[in-house]
C-alpha positions in Angstrom: 68.8 105.2 102.2 67.4 105.0 106.1 66.4 107.8 106.7 68.1 110.4 108.9 67.8 109.5 112.9 65.5 112.4 114.7 68.8 113.6 116.7 71.0 115.1 118.4 73.3 116.9 116.1 76.9 117.9 117.6 75.5 114.6 120.1 77.5 111.4 121.8 77.7 109.4 119.1 77.5 111.1 115.9 81.1 110.7 114.3 79.7 107.5 114.6 76.7 107.7 112.4 77.9 108.0 109.1 79.4 104.3 109.8 76.1 102.8 110.4 74.4 104.7 108.1 76.1 103.0 105.7 76.8 99.7 107.1 72.7 98.8 107.2 72.5 100.5 103.4 74.5 98.0 102.6 73.1 95.0 104.4 69.8 95.9 102.4 71.9 96.2 98.7 72.8 92.5 99.3 70.0 91.2 101.3 67.8 92.4 97.6 71.0 91.1 95.5 71.0 87.1 96.9 67.2 86.9 97.5 67.0 88.1 94.0 70.0 86.9 91.4 67.9 88.6 88.1 67.3 91.4 89.9 68.9 95.1 88.3 69.9 97.7 90.6 68.7 101.2 89.8 68.9 104.8 91.3 72.5 103.8 93.9 73.5 107.3 92.0 71.6 108.8 94.8 73.8 106.2 97.9 77.5 107.0 96.1 76.9 111.0 96.3 75.4 110.9 100.0 76.7 112.4 102.5 77.7 109.5 105.0 78.9 107.1 102.2 81.6 110.7 101.1 82.2 110.1 104.6 82.9 107.0 105.1 84.8 106.9 101.7 87.0 109.3 102.6 87.8 107.7 106.0 89.2 104.7 104.6 91.2 106.3 101.9 93.2 108.4 104.9 92.9 104.9 106.6 95.3 103.5 103.6 98.8 102.9 103.6 98.6 105.1 100.2 96.6 108.0 101.6 100.6 110.0 101.5 100.7 109.0 97.7 99.6 111.7 95.9 98.0 111.9 92.6 98.9 113.5 89.1 97.6 116.5 90.6 100.3 116.1 93.7 98.3 115.9 96.6 98.2 113.8 99.2 95.5 112.8 102.6 97.5 115.5 104.7 97.8 118.4 101.7 93.8 118.2 102.1 92.6 117.9 105.2 95.3 120.7 106.2 94.7 123.6 102.9 91.1 122.3 101.9 89.4 120.0 105.8 87.5 117.5 105.1 84.5 118.8 105.3 84.7 121.4 102.7 86.7 118.8 100.7 83.7 116.4 100.2 81.4 119.6 99.6 82.5 120.4 96.9 83.2 116.6 94.9 79.1 116.1 96.7 78.6 119.0 94.4 80.7 117.6 91.3 78.9 114.3 91.1 75.3 115.4 92.0 75.8 118.4 88.8 77.3 115.8 86.4 81.2 117.8 86.5 83.1 115.3 88.1 85.8 113.8 85.9 88.4 111.7 86.9 92.3 112.6 85.9 94.3 109.7 84.7 96.2 108.2 87.4 100.0 108.3 88.3 102.3 105.6 86.8 104.2 104.1 89.2 106.3 100.9 88.6 107.9 98.4 91.9 110.6 95.3 91.1 107.7 92.0 90.6 109.1 90.4 93.4 112.0 87.0 92.8 114.5 89.0 91.0 113.3 88.1 88.0 114.2 92.1 86.6 110.5 92.2 86.1 107.6 95.1 87.0 104.9 95.9 88.1 102.9 99.1 86.9 100.7 100.5 89.2 98.9 103.4 89.0 98.5 105.6 91.6 94.7 107.7 91.4 94.0 111.3 93.3 93.1 111.7 96.5 89.8 112.6 94.8 89.3 110.4 92.4 89.8 107.2 95.2 87.1 108.9 98.0 84.7 108.6 94.5 86.3 105.4 93.5 85.8 103.9 97.7 82.0 105.1 97.9 81.1 102.8 94.6 82.7 100.4 95.9 80.6 100.3 98.9 77.6 100.6 96.9 78.6 98.1 94.8 80.5 95.2 96.7 77.7 93.7 98.9 75.7 93.9 95.4 78.4 91.6 93.0 79.4 89.5 97.0 75.8 87.7 96.4 77.1 86.7 93.1 80.7 85.6 93.7 81.1 82.2 94.0 82.8 80.3 97.3 86.0 79.5 95.9 87.5 82.8 95.4 89.1 84.2 98.1 91.5 87.9 96.6 89.9 91.0 97.8 87.3 89.7 98.9 85.6 90.8 102.8 86.6 88.2 105.1 88.2 86.5 103.2 92.3 85.2 102.2 95.1 83.7 101.1 94.5 81.0 103.5 91.4 79.6 103.1 92.4 79.3 99.5 96.3 77.3 100.8 93.0 75.5 103.3 90.7 73.8 100.4 93.7 73.5 97.9 95.0 71.6 100.6 91.6 69.8 101.4 90.7 68.3 97.9 94.3 67.2 97.7 94.1 64.9 100.4 90.7 64.0 98.6 92.3 62.7 95.4 92.4 65.0 93.6 96.0 65.3 92.5 96.7 66.0 88.9 96.8 70.1 89.7 96.7 73.0 86.5 99.0 75.3 88.4 97.5 78.8 86.4 99.0 82.3 85.3 96.9 84.8 83.6 99.0 86.9 81.8 98.8 91.0 82.5 95.2 90.2 84.2 94.5 93.5 84.7 96.2 95.7 81.7 94.3 93.4 79.2 90.3 92.7 80.7 88.3 93.9 78.4 85.8 96.9 79.2 83.3 95.8 76.6 83.2 92.2 78.6 83.6 94.0 82.0 80.4 96.5 82.0 78.4 94.1 80.2 79.1 92.3 83.5 78.5 95.3 85.3 75.7 96.0 83.5 74.4 92.2 84.9 73.6 93.9 88.0 73.5 97.2 87.5 70.6 99.5 85.0 71.9 103.4 86.7 73.3 104.5 83.5 75.1 108.2 85.9 77.1 104.6 88.0 77.6 102.9 84.7 79.2 105.8 83.4 81.5 106.8 86.1 82.7 102.7 86.4 83.6 103.3 82.5 85.1 107.3 83.5 86.8 105.8 85.7 88.2 103.1 82.8 88.9 105.0 80.1 90.8 107.4 82.9 94.3 107.0 81.4 97.6 107.1 82.5 100.9 109.6 83.3 103.5 107.8 83.0 106.9 108.3 85.2 108.3 109.9 81.8 104.8 112.5 81.6 103.3 110.5 79.2 99.4 110.8 78.9 98.5 107.1 77.8 94.5 106.2 76.9 93.7 102.9 78.7 91.5 101.1 76.4 92.0 97.9 78.6 92.6 96.7 82.0 92.2 98.6 85.1 95.4 99.7 86.6 96.5 98.3 89.1 96.6 100.1 92.8 93.0 101.4 91.9 90.3 100.4 95.2 87.9 99.9 92.4 89.4 97.9 90.7 89.6 94.4 92.6 86.0 94.8 93.0 86.1 94.9 88.9 89.0 92.5 88.4 86.7 89.8 90.8 83.7 90.9 88.3 85.5 90.2 85.5 86.9 86.8 86.6 84.0 85.5 87.6 82.6 84.6 84.4 85.7 81.8 84.8 84.7 80.8 88.4 81.1 80.2 86.9 82.6 78.5 83.9 84.4 75.6 85.5 82.6 75.6 89.5 78.9 75.1 87.7 78.4 71.2 88.4 79.5 72.1 92.2 75.9 73.9 92.3 72.4 72.5 93.5 72.1 69.8 90.5 75.4 69.3 89.4 76.9 66.4 88.4 79.4 66.9 90.8 77.3 68.5 93.2 77.0 65.9 95.8 79.3 62.6 96.9 77.6 60.0 95.0 77.3 61.7 91.9 80.7 62.8 92.4 81.7 59.2 92.8 79.8 57.8 89.9 81.7 60.2 87.6 84.6 58.4 88.7 82.7 54.5 88.6 82.6 55.6 84.8 85.7 57.1 83.9 84.7 60.9 84.0 87.0 63.8 85.9 86.2 65.8 89.0 86.7 69.0 89.5 87.9 72.6 91.9 88.2 75.6 91.6 90.5 77.7 93.7 91.3 81.3 92.9 93.0 84.2 94.5 92.7 87.5 92.5 94.8 86.8 89.4 96.0 83.3 90.4 94.3 79.8 90.4 94.5 76.7 90.3 92.5 74.3 89.0 93.1 70.9 90.4 91.5 67.4 88.9 90.4 63.6 90.9 91.3 62.0 87.3 94.4 61.7 84.2 96.7 64.2 82.9 94.9 64.2 79.4 91.9 65.6 81.4 93.9 68.5 83.1 95.0 69.7 79.4 91.1 69.3 78.2 89.9 72.3 81.4 92.9 74.2 80.2 91.8 74.7 76.8 87.8 75.2 77.8 89.2 77.4 81.0 91.8 79.4 77.7 88.2 79.7 75.4 86.3 81.6 78.3 89.3 83.4 80.0 89.1 84.9 76.0 85.8 86.7 75.9 87.0 88.9 78.4 90.0 89.4 76.6 92.3 87.3 78.9 95.1 84.6 77.9 96.5 82.3 79.8 100.5 82.8 80.2 102.5 80.2 78.3 105.6 80.4 80.6 103.9 79.9 83.6 100.7 77.9 83.0 101.4 73.9 83.9 100.1 70.9 84.6 101.7 70.1 87.4 101.0 66.0 89.5 100.3 66.8 93.2 103.4 64.4 94.2 105.8 66.9 91.9 104.5 70.1 93.9 103.0 73.3 92.8 103.8 77.0 94.5 101.1 79.4 95.1 100.1 82.5 96.7 104.7 82.1 98.8 103.7 78.1 99.9 104.5 74.7 98.2 101.9 72.8 98.2 103.3 68.8 97.9 102.1 65.9 98.7 104.5 63.7 100.7 105.1 60.1 102.4 105.1 61.0 105.9 108.8 60.0 107.4 108.1 56.9 108.9 105.7 55.6 107.2 103.7 53.7 104.4 101.4 56.6 104.5 100.9 60.1 101.9 99.6 63.2 103.0 99.6 66.6 101.6 102.0 69.6 103.0 101.9 73.5 102.9 105.4 75.1 102.9 106.8 78.0 102.9 107.8 78.6 99.0 111.4 79.4 98.3 110.8 82.9 96.4 109.4 84.4 99.5 112.2 83.1 101.7 114.9 85.0 99.0 113.0 88.5 99.9 112.8 88.2 103.1 116.4 87.5 103.8 116.9 90.0 100.9 115.2 93.0 103.4 117.4 91.1 105.7 120.8 91.8 104.3 119.8 95.4 103.6 118.5 96.6 106.6 121.6 94.9 108.6 124.4 95.9 106.2 127.9 96.1 107.7 128.7 99.4 106.9 125.6 101.0 107.8 125.0 103.6 110.3 121.4 103.6 111.3 120.5 103.9 114.6 120.8 100.2 116.0 117.1 100.1 117.6 115.3 102.0 114.5 116.7 98.8 112.8 115.9 96.3 115.0 112.0 97.8 115.1 111.8 97.8 112.0 112.7 93.7 111.6 110.4 93.6 113.9 107.4 94.4 111.8 109.5 92.5 109.1 109.4 90.1 110.7 106.0 89.7 112.5 104.3 90.5 109.2 105.5 87.5 107.8 105.9 85.1 110.0 101.6 86.0 110.5 101.4 85.5 106.3 103.0 82.5 106.7 103.0 80.2 110.3 99.8 77.8 109.4 102.3 76.2 107.1 104.9 72.9 107.9 107.7 76.2 109.3 109.2 75.3 112.0 112.4 74.9 111.0 112.5 77.2 108.7 111.3 80.2 110.9 114.2 78.7 113.4 116.9 78.9 110.2 115.7 82.1 110.1 116.0 83.5 113.0 119.7 82.1 113.5 120.6 84.2 110.1 118.9 87.2 111.5 120.6 86.9 114.9 124.1 86.4 112.8 123.4 89.2 110.8 122.6 91.8 113.2 126.0 90.3 115.7 128.1 90.9 112.8 127.2 94.6 111.9 127.0 95.4 115.1 130.4 94.2 116.0 131.6 96.0 113.0 129.6 99.7 114.0 130.6 99.0 117.6 134.1 97.6 116.7 133.9 94.9 119.7 135.8 92.3 119.4 133.7 88.7 120.0 134.9 88.6 123.7 133.5 92.3 124.6 130.2 91.8 122.4 129.7 87.7 124.6 130.3 89.8 127.8 127.7 92.2 126.6 124.8 89.7 125.8 125.6 87.0 128.1 124.4 86.1 131.5 126.6 85.3 134.9 125.4 81.3 133.6 126.8 82.3 130.3 123.8 82.3 128.6 122.4 84.2 125.3 120.3 87.2 126.5 117.9 88.4 123.0 119.8 91.0 121.2 118.3 94.3 122.7 118.8 98.2 121.6 117.3 101.6 124.0 114.7 99.1 124.9 114.2 97.5 121.6 114.4 93.7 121.7 114.1 91.6 118.3 112.0 90.4 117.5 112.4 86.1 117.4 110.5 84.3 115.0 112.1 80.9 116.5 109.7 81.5 119.2 105.9 82.4 117.1 104.1 79.3 117.0 103.4 77.1 114.3 99.4 76.3 114.0 96.9 74.5 111.6 94.6 77.0 109.7 91.3 75.0 109.3 89.4 74.9 106.1 86.7 77.1 106.9 84.6 76.4 104.1 81.3 78.0 104.1 81.5 79.1 107.4 83.6 82.3 106.1 81.2 84.9 107.6 79.4 87.6 106.1 80.3 90.7 106.5 76.4 92.2 106.4 74.6 88.5 107.5 74.6 90.6 111.6 72.0 93.1 109.4 70.1 91.0 106.6 67.8 89.1 108.9 64.6 90.8 108.7 63.6 92.7 111.5 
C-alpha cells in the first residue's frame, strides 16, 4: 500500500485521500499482475483491512441500490450510520478482520420473478451490511489482479464494459460470415459452481491464506430461506453478493480461455491469413462472446462444427460443476435469428436490394416487460398522484430507451410512445371524469396541436424523441480503469 502522506489531518481534500490511495493500490496490483502472468500474490490481507480500503468499500455499499435492504441481522446502511456511526463501525470491523474473529453470516434469501412471465423465480441472497463491506473490500483488492487475466471476449460485471459491447462484437462477426451460432445458456450457473474448482482458480493468483480463507467463508456462509430455514451452500455463489459476479467470472474464465485460445498470438486463428487458410482446408473458425452466464459462440463453418463445439464446451463446463441447459441451448443460423441480452440479432435482406445485413432489434420479451410496467402504473382505477406516476414513468422509459437506443428501434419507440400516451389518457379521463372534448381542450393549443401530457409541471417523457444511434465495436479500445496509473513514473 502507498505510504501515508505527510499531511494535514482535517485539511482540504482529506476526505478524497482514501479513494486516491485505493486507486493507486489497484493500479500497482494490476500492473504487477499484467507484467507477471504466473505471479501469485501474498500479503494481500493487509490491503483488505486497510482503513482506506474499508472507507471506499463502505462508500460503495452505501451508494448501491441495495443499501436500503437488510440482511439477516435486520440492519440497513442507514441504521449503521444512525446507530453506530461509520467511523466506529469500520474501526470495529477492522479489528475483527485483524484478529481473525470476523465470521460472515448467512445471506437472507429473496425470490423475485424471472422476466418474461415464465412463472419461474430467481433466488437472490442479501448479505448483511458488514458482510457487504468486507466483500466490497475483497473485490477492490482482487479485481485488478484477475482483470489482468480475463479475456477480451467477456463483458459482464467488468469495469468499463457494457452489454452493448457484447452485442457490437456479435454484430461485427455475424457480418463477417460467422453465420452459425451456438446460443447457449448455463443451467443455474450461480447456484452450481463447484467451490473446489473455483478456489483452485483463485489460488492460481492468490497465495495469501487469510484471503483464501475469507473468500471460502463467504462461499460457505449459507442461506436463510424466506421460510426461516438455514440451508448450507455446498456449491454456487449466491446472486446478490458484491463478490459473487467477480467469483463467477473467475470460474467462467476457464470457458473463455478454452474457446478463445486459438485467437491468442501464435494460435491457429490469430491472424486473417491463418483463419483464411483454415477455411480453405474446410476447418471452422469461431468466436465466443460472453456476458456473465450468457454466451454465444459464432462459427464460420457448418452446423456440424457447432455441434462439435457444443460437446467440447459442455466438457469444459463440467470441470467447474456446470452444465448447459438442454432446453435453452440451441444451434441456430443467423438468418433465423436469436435473442441475446434482450436484443434480437438476425440477418435479413435489405429492403429494396439484394444485399444481406445483420440487424439488431429489440427482443419481444423486453417490450412485453415494459408494457406490463406501464400498465401497472396506469391502471384505469388507479388513484395515484399523476405527477408522481409521470416521474416514475420517465425513470422507467428513460432507462429502458438508453439501453436499447443503439438497436433498430425508431419505429418501436414510436409505437411504445403511442401506447404509453393512450394508457395515460384513458386513466386520466377516468380519474378526472373528463369527456373526450374536455380532455382535448386541456391538452391542445389554439391551433389544435397536441401539447405534451403533464401534471404539476412534470412532463411525460417522450420515448419517440429518443435519438437512435449506432454503437460502434470498441474491441481493444475499451479503456482500462487503471491504465492512467499503471504507467511507471
